[in-house]
Amino acid sequence: MAGIDKTIASLGPVMQLAFVPTDFDAAIKHWTTVMGVGPFFLMENIRLDDMKCMGEPTDAVFTLALAYWGDMQIELIRPENDAPSHLSGEYGVRDRLHHTCLLLDDIQDAYAACEKHGAKILVEGKVGDEGAVIYADPGGGPGHVVEMLQTQPGTHELFAMIKQAGVDWDGSDPVRKLG
């Protein structure tokens, strides 16, 4: 996908809604018992390689839980430290939509779209050996952040496994650890 003439939305469909709850455990309980979404797969203490916040290196650490609501991935995030990131400061909104996510094959398409449309890059970093991510504000401010994730080998399979676990889920084992 040649990115220089693309809008951010044309990079791909929204595949995820992400929230940063004040009470992470209560949010998981709400999503699993009230909404019937689950099971959630927990990834703890994530650190992005070469992570930068507003162009400056940062040591932000976060935990996330992923589940599917039909075809939509739900992500719940818990910051694990106070290092600058898209989860703190002005952009650290809680208990409402924090960001959406698009999957891409080439992170350069995201950089080109951000540059063309004046989107403010908040956080960027590497995900594994071949993946990358950008969190950008395309102009809506806090609560309107867009995550653009360049997948790496295994990403689609991991998401498919999480999605499949939610098909006919009976409510048992609502939180499962990964990694």
Backbone as ProteinMPNN parsed JSONL, in Angstrom:
{"seq_chain_A": "MAGIDKTIASLGPVMQLAFVPTDFDAAIKHWTTVMGVGPFFLMENIRLDDMKCMGEPTDAVFTLALAYWGDMQIELIRPENDAPSHLSGEYGVRDRLHHTCLLLDDIQDAYAACEKHGAKILVEGKVGDEGAVIYADPGGGPGHVVEMLQTQPGTHELFAMIKQAGVDWDGSDPVRKLG", "coords_chain_A": {"N_chain_A": [[0.846, -1.167, 0.0], [0.906, 2.005, -1.058], [1.757, 4.707, 0.819], [1.901, 7.555, 0.821], [-0.145, 9.085, -0.365], [-2.359, 8.511, 1.091], [-5.118, 8.601, 3.422], [-5.438, 8.472, 6.996], [-7.523, 6.739, 7.766], [-7.752, 5.176, 5.483], [-5.719, 3.395, 5.711], [-6.501, 1.066, 6.869], [-9.153, -0.92, 8.339], [-10.717, -0.145, 11.506], [-9.848, -2.246, 14.077], [-9.828, -2.6, 16.732], [-10.916, -1.5, 19.941], [-9.763, 0.456, 22.524], [-9.239, 0.814, 26.017], [-8.409, 2.559, 29.037], [-8.817, 1.72, 32.025], [-9.675, 3.046, 35.28], [-9.862, 1.232, 37.352], [-8.575, -1.639, 36.749], [-9.058, -4.435, 37.223], [-11.781, -4.393, 37.941], [-12.828, -3.482, 35.554], [-12.274, -5.624, 33.813], [-13.919, -7.513, 35.027], [-16.436, -6.317, 34.591], [-16.572, -6.32, 31.742], [-16.493, -9.079, 31.265], [-18.586, -10.245, 32.83], [-20.918, -8.597, 32.635], [-21.004, -7.652, 29.953], [-20.379, -9.961, 28.628], [-18.069, -10.551, 27.269], [-15.125, -12.205, 26.461], [-12.823, -14.961, 26.823], [-10.356, -12.882, 28.485], [-7.033, -12.259, 27.507], [-4.056, -11.916, 29.099], [-1.248, -9.836, 28.979], [1.603, -9.087, 30.505], [3.575, -6.373, 31.84], [4.754, -5.004, 29.545], [7.234, -3.699, 27.441], [8.136, -1.555, 24.961], [10.557, -1.845, 22.414], [13.037, 0.585, 21.697], [11.339, 2.699, 22.379], [9.703, 5.801, 22.116], [8.44, 8.844, 23.364], [6.811, 11.532, 22.215], [9.065, 11.965, 20.678], [11.19, 11.648, 22.441], [13.227, 9.345, 24.278], [11.678, 6.815, 26.297], [10.776, 4.882, 29.172], [8.37, 3.56, 29.493], [6.045, 1.231, 30.834], [3.57, -1.226, 30.508], [0.574, -3.143, 31.074], [-1.595, -5.322, 29.37], [-4.875, -6.479, 28.448], [-6.547, -8.61, 26.284], [-9.453, -9.323, 24.377], [-12.204, -10.572, 22.409], [-15.104, -9.099, 21.019], [-17.324, -10.253, 19.207], [-16.281, -9.467, 16.036], [-14.685, -7.411, 16.856], [-11.847, -6.377, 18.549], [-11.243, -5.978, 21.983], [-9.364, -4.014, 24.105], [-7.89, -3.679, 27.211], [-5.997, -1.59, 29.253], [-3.332, -1.246, 31.547], [-1.297, 1.075, 32.934], [2.012, 0.615, 34.138], [3.957, 2.133, 35.254], [5.09, 5.541, 35.812], [6.283, 6.668, 33.621], [6.674, 8.835, 30.796], [4.145, 8.605, 28.312], [1.641, 7.626, 25.898], [-0.308, 7.008, 27.614], [-0.292, 8.628, 29.771], [-0.229, 11.917, 31.299], [-1.641, 14.571, 29.353], [-2.871, 12.9, 27.474], [-3.66, 10.714, 28.914], [-6.318, 9.656, 29.361], [-9.043, 8.23, 31.187], [-11.352, 5.53, 31.725], [-12.984, 5.726, 29.485], [-13.229, 5.61, 25.898], [-9.98, 5.229, 24.766], [-8.185, 4.775, 22.599], [-8.225, 3.758, 19.114], [-7.386, 1.003, 16.938], [-5.483, 0.188, 14.075], [-4.401, -2.295, 11.815], [-1.417, -2.8, 9.986], [0.673, -3.502, 7.125], [3.028, -2.173, 6.629], [4.783, 0.089, 8.434], [5.748, 2.461, 7.488], [3.782, 3.497, 5.843], [2.014, 4.491, 7.719], [3.557, 6.51, 8.945], [3.816, 8.225, 6.714], [1.116, 8.938, 6.22], [0.514, 10.227, 8.634], [2.287, 12.399, 8.506], [1.369, 13.703, 6.168], [-1.209, 14.519, 6.931], [-0.847, 15.956, 9.211], [-0.89, 14.692, 11.694], [-0.167, 14.249, 15.107], [2.509, 12.555, 16.352], [2.556, 10.595, 19.092], [3.61, 8.384, 20.548], [6.034, 5.967, 19.666], [7.46, 2.862, 18.619], [9.245, -0.296, 18.598], [7.9, -3.525, 18.003], [8.559, -6.562, 18.97], [10.723, -8.435, 16.745], [10.125, -7.713, 14.094], [7.934, -6.046, 14.025], [6.164, -2.898, 14.49], [4.977, 0.13, 16.026], [2.846, 2.969, 16.12], [1.404, 5.536, 17.971], [-0.862, 7.974, 17.443], [-2.176, 11.328, 17.372], [-4.624, 12.344, 15.415], [-5.843, 14.782, 15.39], [-8.038, 15.049, 17.053], [-7.511, 15.15, 19.746], [-7.114, 14.111, 23.252], [-8.42, 10.839, 23.845], [-9.002, 10.334, 21.258], [-6.995, 9.023, 19.984], [-5.083, 7.193, 17.594], [-3.897, 4.019, 17.095], [-1.433, 2.571, 15.158], [-0.458, -0.358, 13.983], [2.14, -2.237, 12.861], [2.142, -5.412, 11.799], [3.77, -8.442, 12.837], [5.361, -11.613, 12.138], [3.194, -14.092, 13.32], [1.396, -12.434, 14.649], [-1.257, -12.248, 13.513], [-2.092, -14.882, 13.865], [-2.033, -15.112, 16.666], [-4.031, -13.238, 17.368], [-6.193, -14.489, 16.109], [-6.387, -16.841, 17.628], [-7.121, -15.777, 20.131], [-9.565, -14.631, 19.451], [-10.989, -16.934, 18.634], [-11.15, -18.273, 21.072], [-13.146, -16.884, 22.313], [-15.443, -17.631, 21.011], [-18.45, -19.104, 21.619], [-17.782, -19.035, 24.326], [-17.932, -20.02, 27.696], [-17.815, -18.549, 30.012], [-16.002, -19.427, 31.86], [-12.746, -19.395, 33.388], [-11.899, -16.542, 33.041], [-9.696, -14.797, 32.757], [-6.679, -15.176, 31.216], [-3.259, -15.881, 31.167], [-0.686, -14.764, 28.984], [2.519, -15.43, 27.601]], "CA_chain_A": [[0.0, 0.0, 0.0], [1.688, 3.236, -1.107], [1.137, 5.48, 1.872], [2.013, 9.002, 0.821], [-1.382, 9.738, -0.766], [-3.43, 7.88, 1.861], [-5.574, 9.15, 4.688], [-5.221, 7.512, 8.067], [-8.574, 5.719, 7.705], [-7.559, 4.27, 4.352], [-4.669, 2.432, 6.026], [-7.146, -0.184, 7.247], [-10.313, -0.758, 9.216], [-10.524, -0.217, 12.953], [-10.009, -3.634, 14.525], [-9.738, -2.648, 18.182], [-11.275, -0.384, 20.807], [-8.888, 0.328, 23.69], [-9.64, 1.588, 27.187], [-7.492, 2.575, 30.173], [-9.718, 1.875, 33.175], [-9.121, 3.406, 36.589], [-9.781, -0.031, 38.084], [-8.351, -2.653, 35.712], [-9.748, -5.684, 37.57], [-13.224, -4.153, 37.855], [-13.164, -3.376, 34.13], [-12.319, -6.987, 33.283], [-15.132, -8.141, 35.557], [-17.579, -5.737, 33.866], [-16.605, -6.808, 30.358], [-16.763, -10.519, 31.216], [-19.861, -10.65, 33.424], [-22.037, -7.787, 32.145], [-21.002, -7.599, 28.49], [-20.215, -11.313, 28.095], [-16.887, -10.566, 26.409], [-14.014, -12.925, 27.062], [-11.921, -14.636, 27.917], [-9.296, -11.909, 28.237], [-5.672, -12.785, 27.535], [-3.24, -10.93, 29.788], [0.175, -9.691, 28.657], [2.066, -8.219, 31.58], [4.85, -5.641, 31.849], [5.237, -4.812, 28.17], [8.139, -2.581, 27.148], [8.447, -1.491, 23.535], [11.947, -1.532, 22.086], [13.243, 1.91, 21.093], [10.131, 3.484, 22.605], [9.838, 7.248, 22.255], [7.232, 9.622, 23.61], [7.04, 12.876, 21.666], [10.428, 12.006, 20.148], [12.177, 11.423, 23.498], [13.194, 7.982, 24.823], [10.897, 6.613, 27.51], [10.789, 3.523, 29.705], [7.004, 3.225, 29.899], [5.706, -0.181, 30.95], [2.128, -1.378, 30.646], [-0.027, -4.467, 30.987], [-2.839, -5.251, 28.614], [-5.738, -7.644, 28.364], [-7.226, -8.636, 24.992], [-10.552, -10.26, 24.136], [-12.99, -10.184, 21.234], [-16.547, -8.911, 21.06], [-17.571, -10.522, 17.793], [-15.072, -9.222, 15.25], [-13.967, -6.262, 17.416], [-10.969, -6.654, 19.681], [-11.312, -5.062, 23.124], [-8.095, -3.973, 24.835], [-7.854, -2.959, 28.475], [-4.581, -1.294, 29.492], [-2.952, -0.752, 32.865], [0.082, 1.575, 33.006], [2.735, 0.025, 35.264], [4.843, 3.139, 35.841], [4.718, 6.915, 35.48], [7.101, 7.17, 32.521], [5.858, 9.495, 29.777], [3.619, 7.773, 27.232], [0.293, 7.97, 25.461], [-1.186, 6.621, 28.708], [-0.094, 9.567, 30.872], [-0.347, 13.328, 30.943], [-2.839, 15.027, 28.641], [-3.508, 11.795, 26.746], [-3.941, 9.621, 29.837], [-7.74, 9.613, 29.715], [-9.466, 6.999, 31.846], [-12.757, 5.133, 31.805], [-13.677, 5.993, 28.229], [-12.387, 5.179, 24.784], [-8.654, 5.849, 24.727], [-7.718, 4.779, 21.206], [-8.598, 2.692, 18.2], [-6.186, 0.406, 16.356], [-5.467, -0.29, 12.695], [-3.262, -3.169, 11.512], [-0.804, -2.502, 8.693], [1.818, -4.306, 6.701], [4.23, -1.34, 6.546], [4.678, 1.248, 9.309], [6.058, 3.675, 6.72], [2.5, 4.048, 5.38], [1.468, 5.262, 8.834], [4.337, 7.742, 9.056], [3.469, 9.098, 5.582], [-0.23, 9.474, 6.433], [0.606, 11.18, 9.742], [2.939, 13.608, 8.009], [0.493, 14.37, 5.197], [-2.398, 15.072, 7.564], [-0.485, 16.71, 10.407], [-1.155, 13.947, 12.927], [0.902, 14.353, 16.097], [2.965, 11.245, 16.82], [2.719, 10.626, 20.545], [4.498, 7.294, 20.952], [6.437, 5.038, 18.608], [8.403, 1.866, 19.104], [9.302, -1.585, 17.917], [7.157, -4.627, 18.618], [9.264, -7.765, 18.543], [11.805, -8.26, 15.782], [9.705, -7.177, 12.804], [6.758, -5.199, 14.154], [6.345, -1.521, 14.929], [3.711, 0.758, 16.387], [2.748, 4.411, 16.308], [0.177, 6.077, 18.538], [-0.898, 9.339, 16.937], [-3.374, 12.148, 17.505], [-4.892, 12.93, 14.107], [-6.465, 16.088, 15.511], [-9.176, 15.059, 17.972], [-7.072, 15.29, 21.126], [-7.229, 12.941, 24.109], [-9.573, 9.997, 23.583], [-9.126, 10.144, 19.812], [-5.706, 8.511, 19.518], [-5.124, 6.052, 16.685], [-2.733, 3.136, 17.109], [-1.17, 1.94, 13.866], [0.413, -1.469, 14.348], [2.7, -3.081, 11.808], [2.166, -6.773, 12.329], [4.96, -9.266, 12.661], [4.946, -13.008, 12.062], [2.523, -14.607, 14.5], [0.373, -11.516, 15.162], [-2.59, -12.644, 13.057], [-2.401, -16.162, 14.49], [-2.34, -14.827, 18.063], [-5.355, -12.611, 17.427], [-7.188, -15.511, 15.729], [-6.536, -17.732, 18.775], [-7.888, -15.052, 21.141], [-10.938, -14.523, 18.927], [-11.6, -18.267, 18.67], [-11.435, -18.611, 22.471], [-14.383, -16.224, 22.687], [-16.592, -18.24, 20.344], [-19.156, -20.001, 22.538], [-17.136, -19.011, 25.635], [-18.916, -20.321, 28.74], [-17.578, -17.71, 31.192], [-14.976, -19.992, 32.743], [-11.363, -18.944, 33.217], [-12.057, -15.283, 32.31], [-8.42, -14.132, 32.513], [-5.643, -16.177, 30.913], [-1.979, -15.215, 30.95], [0.157, -15.067, 27.821], [3.932, -15.093, 27.738]], "C_chain_A": [[0.896, 1.236, 0.0], [1.034, 4.245, -0.189], [1.086, 6.977, 1.688], [0.715, 9.711, 0.433], [-2.578, 9.228, 0.024], [-3.839, 8.724, 3.063], [-5.319, 8.088, 5.755], [-6.262, 6.397, 8.006], [-8.37, 4.738, 6.563], [-6.451, 3.256, 4.596], [-5.25, 1.078, 6.413], [-8.311, 0.079, 8.166], [-9.915, -0.778, 10.69], [-10.793, -1.655, 13.369], [-10.039, -3.755, 16.044], [-10.255, -1.354, 18.801], [-10.495, -0.577, 22.097], [-9.293, 1.31, 24.787], [-8.548, 1.493, 28.248], [-8.356, 2.804, 31.418], [-8.976, 2.296, 34.443], [-8.913, 2.152, 37.425], [-9.758, -1.166, 37.054], [-9.14, -3.933, 35.998], [-11.265, -5.534, 37.49], [-13.665, -4.053, 36.395], [-13.23, -4.761, 33.493], [-13.592, -7.686, 33.762], [-16.37, -7.619, 34.83], [-17.687, -6.318, 32.462], [-16.976, -8.289, 30.305], [-18.155, -10.871, 31.74], [-21.058, -9.885, 32.892], [-22.132, -7.838, 30.626], [-20.869, -8.984, 27.854], [-19.035, -11.451, 27.148], [-15.761, -11.29, 27.138], [-13.8, -14.24, 26.359], [-10.907, -13.572, 27.491], [-7.952, -12.61, 28.375], [-4.756, -11.666, 28.001], [-1.791, -11.005, 29.334], [0.728, -8.647, 29.613], [3.42, -7.586, 31.297], [5.494, -5.53, 30.47], [6.097, -3.557, 28.097], [8.422, -2.633, 25.652], [9.929, -1.198, 23.358], [11.989, -0.171, 21.408], [12.02, 2.813, 21.249], [10.466, 4.949, 22.812], [8.465, 7.841, 22.505], [7.541, 11.046, 23.198], [8.5, 13.049, 21.236], [11.517, 11.741, 21.156], [12.089, 9.984, 24.011], [12.388, 7.919, 26.113], [10.951, 5.14, 27.899], [9.402, 3.112, 30.186], [6.789, 1.712, 29.859], [4.198, -0.262, 31.159], [1.741, -2.84, 30.531], [-1.291, -4.322, 30.178], [-3.565, -6.577, 28.644], [-6.532, -7.525, 27.065], [-8.31, -9.691, 24.963], [-11.281, -9.771, 22.891], [-14.458, -10.107, 21.57], [-16.996, -9.045, 19.616], [-16.268, -10.348, 17.031], [-14.207, -8.093, 15.81], [-13.131, -6.699, 18.615], [-11.155, -5.565, 20.736], [-9.985, -5.167, 23.862], [-8.282, -3.129, 26.092], [-6.39, -2.809, 28.861], [-4.387, -0.766, 30.913], [-1.512, -0.243, 32.796], [0.755, 1.005, 34.254], [3.744, 0.98, 35.886], [4.394, 4.521, 35.357], [5.555, 7.498, 34.343], [6.198, 7.803, 31.464], [5.427, 8.509, 28.677], [2.268, 8.317, 26.81], [-0.736, 7.645, 26.541], [-1.1, 7.576, 29.892], [-0.269, 10.998, 30.371], [-1.666, 13.638, 30.255], [-3.601, 13.883, 27.974], [-3.884, 10.612, 27.635], [-5.393, 9.546, 30.278], [-8.101, 8.239, 30.268], [-10.969, 6.799, 31.683], [-13.61, 5.599, 30.628], [-12.757, 5.534, 27.109], [-11.074, 5.949, 24.794], [-8.135, 5.918, 23.299], [-8.349, 3.64, 20.416], [-7.317, 2.166, 17.583], [-6.458, -0.054, 14.93], [-4.254, -1.197, 12.542], [-2.743, -2.836, 10.128], [0.329, -3.464, 8.389], [3.116, -3.507, 6.75], [4.036, -0.065, 7.354], [4.996, 2.544, 8.568], [4.798, 4.311, 6.14], [1.883, 4.92, 6.468], [2.227, 6.57, 9.003], [3.967, 8.723, 7.946], [2.09, 9.726, 5.772], [-0.227, 10.496, 7.567], [1.219, 12.496, 9.278], [2.015, 14.391, 7.089], [-0.657, 15.104, 5.884], [-2.116, 15.787, 8.884], [-0.815, 16.013, 11.715], [0.072, 14.016, 13.832], [1.268, 12.954, 16.578], [3.295, 11.357, 18.303], [3.764, 9.625, 21.0], [4.806, 6.454, 19.73], [7.438, 4.065, 19.203], [8.343, 0.609, 18.279], [8.517, -2.611, 18.718], [7.799, -5.916, 18.114], [10.344, -7.431, 17.535], [11.388, -7.543, 14.506], [8.506, -6.254, 12.858], [7.124, -3.804, 14.613], [4.974, -0.942, 15.237], [3.893, 2.269, 16.489], [1.403, 4.676, 16.982], [0.173, 7.539, 18.155], [-2.228, 10.009, 17.234], [-3.61, 12.81, 16.151], [-5.663, 14.247, 14.174], [-7.62, 16.16, 16.48], [-8.8, 15.24, 19.421], [-7.235, 14.007, 21.926], [-8.531, 12.181, 23.853], [-9.782, 9.701, 22.109], [-7.831, 9.637, 19.19], [-5.943, 7.317, 18.593], [-3.797, 5.311, 16.814], [-2.621, 2.528, 15.726], [-0.079, 0.907, 14.102], [0.838, -2.247, 13.118], [2.845, -4.469, 12.393], [3.508, -7.439, 12.058], [4.501, -10.708, 12.548], [4.355, -13.472, 13.391], [1.413, -13.711, 15.029], [-1.027, -11.977, 14.778], [-3.021, -13.963, 13.695], [-2.76, -15.976, 15.969], [-3.735, -14.227, 18.189], [-6.448, -13.612, 17.068], [-7.433, -16.475, 16.89], [-7.385, -17.068, 19.864], [-9.349, -14.943, 20.711], [-11.66, -15.866, 19.025], [-11.966, -18.672, 20.099], [-12.752, -17.991, 22.935], [-15.628, -16.801, 22.038], [-17.198, -19.274, 21.292], [-18.484, -20.097, 23.917], [-18.193, -19.17, 26.719], [-18.706, -19.518, 30.023], [-16.513, -18.233, 32.13], [-13.607, -19.409, 32.408], [-11.32, -17.612, 32.459], [-10.779, -14.516, 32.018], [-7.345, -15.205, 32.373], [-4.347, -15.453, 30.585], [-1.304, -15.702, 29.686], [1.589, -14.694, 28.168], [4.53, -15.22, 29.051]], "O_chain_A": [[1.586, 1.482, 0.989], [-0.126, 4.607, -0.392], [0.281, 7.632, 2.35], [0.494, 10.842, 0.865], [-3.717, 9.498, -0.357], [-3.034, 9.455, 3.64], [-5.018, 6.938, 5.435], [-5.919, 5.227, 8.177], [-8.777, 3.58, 6.667], [-6.254, 2.352, 3.784], [-4.574, 0.056, 6.3], [-8.446, 1.174, 8.713], [-8.898, -1.362, 11.063], [-11.842, -2.214, 13.052], [-10.242, -4.839, 16.59], [-10.059, -0.265, 18.262], [-10.553, -1.647, 22.702], [-9.637, 2.462, 24.526], [-7.852, 0.483, 28.351], [-8.594, 3.945, 31.813], [-7.812, 1.95, 34.649], [-7.908, 2.023, 38.124], [-10.802, -1.589, 36.557], [-9.815, -4.456, 35.112], [-11.957, -6.439, 37.025], [-14.759, -4.494, 36.046], [-14.143, -5.043, 32.717], [-14.259, -8.371, 32.986], [-17.26, -8.399, 34.489], [-18.759, -6.755, 32.043], [-17.696, -8.713, 29.401], [-18.836, -11.711, 31.153], [-22.124, -10.473, 32.712], [-23.212, -8.044, 30.073], [-21.204, -9.166, 26.684], [-19.001, -12.361, 26.32], [-15.486, -11.008, 28.304], [-14.511, -14.584, 25.415], [-10.637, -13.386, 26.304], [-7.764, -13.451, 29.254], [-4.686, -10.605, 27.381], [-1.183, -12.075, 29.304], [0.369, -7.472, 29.542], [4.279, -8.157, 30.625], [6.644, -5.921, 30.273], [5.736, -2.501, 28.617], [8.895, -3.648, 25.14], [10.49, -0.381, 24.087], [11.092, 0.182, 20.642], [11.704, 3.599, 20.355], [11.373, 5.302, 23.566], [7.465, 7.402, 21.938], [8.425, 11.689, 23.763], [9.091, 14.116, 21.401], [12.68, 11.616, 20.771], [10.988, 9.455, 24.164], [12.411, 8.848, 26.92], [11.147, 4.268, 27.053], [9.275, 2.396, 31.179], [7.286, 1.017, 28.972], [3.621, 0.536, 31.897], [2.472, -3.659, 29.973], [-1.987, -3.312, 30.282], [-2.973, -7.639, 28.835], [-7.116, -6.48, 26.776], [-8.127, -10.806, 25.452], [-11.003, -8.684, 22.384], [-14.99, -10.937, 22.307], [-17.044, -8.057, 18.883], [-15.269, -10.999, 17.339], [-13.116, -7.84, 15.299], [-13.634, -7.304, 19.561], [-11.217, -4.378, 20.414], [-9.536, -6.261, 24.202], [-8.775, -2.002, 26.03], [-5.627, -3.774, 28.808], [-5.17, 0.045, 31.408], [-0.591, -1.04, 32.616], [0.131, 0.922, 35.312], [4.324, 0.677, 36.929], [3.439, 4.644, 34.59], [5.533, 8.71, 34.128], [5.072, 7.348, 31.262], [6.22, 7.705, 28.188], [1.814, 9.345, 27.311], [-1.913, 7.974, 26.393], [-1.76, 7.362, 30.908], [-0.434, 11.243, 29.175], [-2.689, 13.023, 30.554], [-4.83, 13.899, 27.917], [-4.382, 9.604, 27.133], [-5.664, 9.386, 31.468], [-7.536, 7.223, 29.867], [-11.738, 7.747, 31.527], [-14.81, 5.834, 30.769], [-11.627, 5.114, 27.36], [-11.067, 7.18, 24.827], [-7.699, 6.972, 22.835], [-8.92, 2.703, 20.973], [-6.27, 2.805, 17.688], [-7.514, -0.607, 14.624], [-3.188, -0.899, 13.083], [-3.522, -2.613, 9.202], [0.863, -4.139, 9.27], [4.191, -4.088, 6.896], [3.21, 0.774, 6.996], [4.555, 3.616, 8.984], [4.746, 5.528, 5.962], [1.3, 5.964, 6.177], [1.617, 7.624, 9.183], [3.818, 9.918, 8.2], [1.912, 10.916, 5.514], [-0.896, 11.525, 7.47], [0.728, 13.573, 9.615], [1.894, 15.61, 7.218], [-1.036, 16.196, 5.459], [-3.044, 16.179, 9.592], [-1.001, 16.671, 12.738], [1.205, 13.86, 13.376], [0.433, 12.249, 17.147], [4.184, 12.104, 18.711], [4.687, 9.965, 21.741], [3.952, 6.252, 18.867], [8.161, 4.381, 20.148], [7.509, 0.463, 17.385], [8.477, -2.567, 19.947], [7.6, -6.308, 16.964], [10.824, -6.3, 17.469], [12.196, -6.841, 13.897], [8.097, -5.724, 11.825], [8.241, -3.553, 15.065], [3.949, -1.446, 14.778], [4.945, 2.768, 16.888], [0.385, 4.099, 16.599], [1.098, 8.274, 18.5], [-3.265, 9.355, 17.335], [-2.884, 13.73, 15.775], [-6.09, 14.772, 13.146], [-8.145, 17.248, 16.713], [-9.675, 15.463, 20.257], [-7.466, 12.94, 21.357], [-9.593, 12.777, 23.67], [-10.648, 8.903, 21.75], [-7.605, 9.81, 17.992], [-6.877, 6.538, 18.784], [-2.723, 5.893, 16.662], [-3.604, 2.024, 15.183], [1.07, 1.247, 14.382], [0.013, -2.839, 12.422], [3.579, -4.678, 13.359], [4.263, -7.04, 11.171], [3.341, -10.999, 12.839], [4.946, -13.268, 14.451], [0.564, -14.178, 15.788], [-1.897, -12.084, 15.642], [-4.194, -14.136, 14.028], [-3.689, -16.613, 16.466], [-4.528, -14.661, 19.025], [-7.525, -13.585, 17.666], [-8.571, -16.886, 17.115], [-8.259, -17.706, 20.451], [-10.258, -15.14, 21.518], [-12.813, -15.924, 19.452], [-12.978, -19.339, 20.314], [-13.398, -18.511, 23.844], [-16.745, -16.502, 22.46], [-16.519, -20.211, 21.711], [-18.601, -21.118, 24.595], [-19.239, -18.523, 26.665], [-19.365, -19.789, 31.027], [-16.153, -17.561, 33.097], [-13.355, -18.986, 31.28], [-10.771, -17.547, 31.359], [-10.764, -13.668, 31.126], [-7.128, -16.021, 33.269], [-4.35, -14.506, 29.798], [-1.342, -16.887, 29.355], [1.836, -13.761, 28.932], [5.719, -14.947, 29.217]]}, "name": "protein", "num_of_chains": 1, "seq": "MAGIDKTIASLGPVMQLAFVPTDFDAAIKHWTTVMGVGPFFLMENIRLDDMKCMGEPTDAVFTLALAYWGDMQIELIRPENDAPSHLSGEYGVRDRLHHTCLLLDDIQDAYAACEKHGAKILVEGKVGDEGAVIYADPGGGPGHVVEMLQTQPGTHELFAMIKQAGVDWDGSDPVRKLG"}
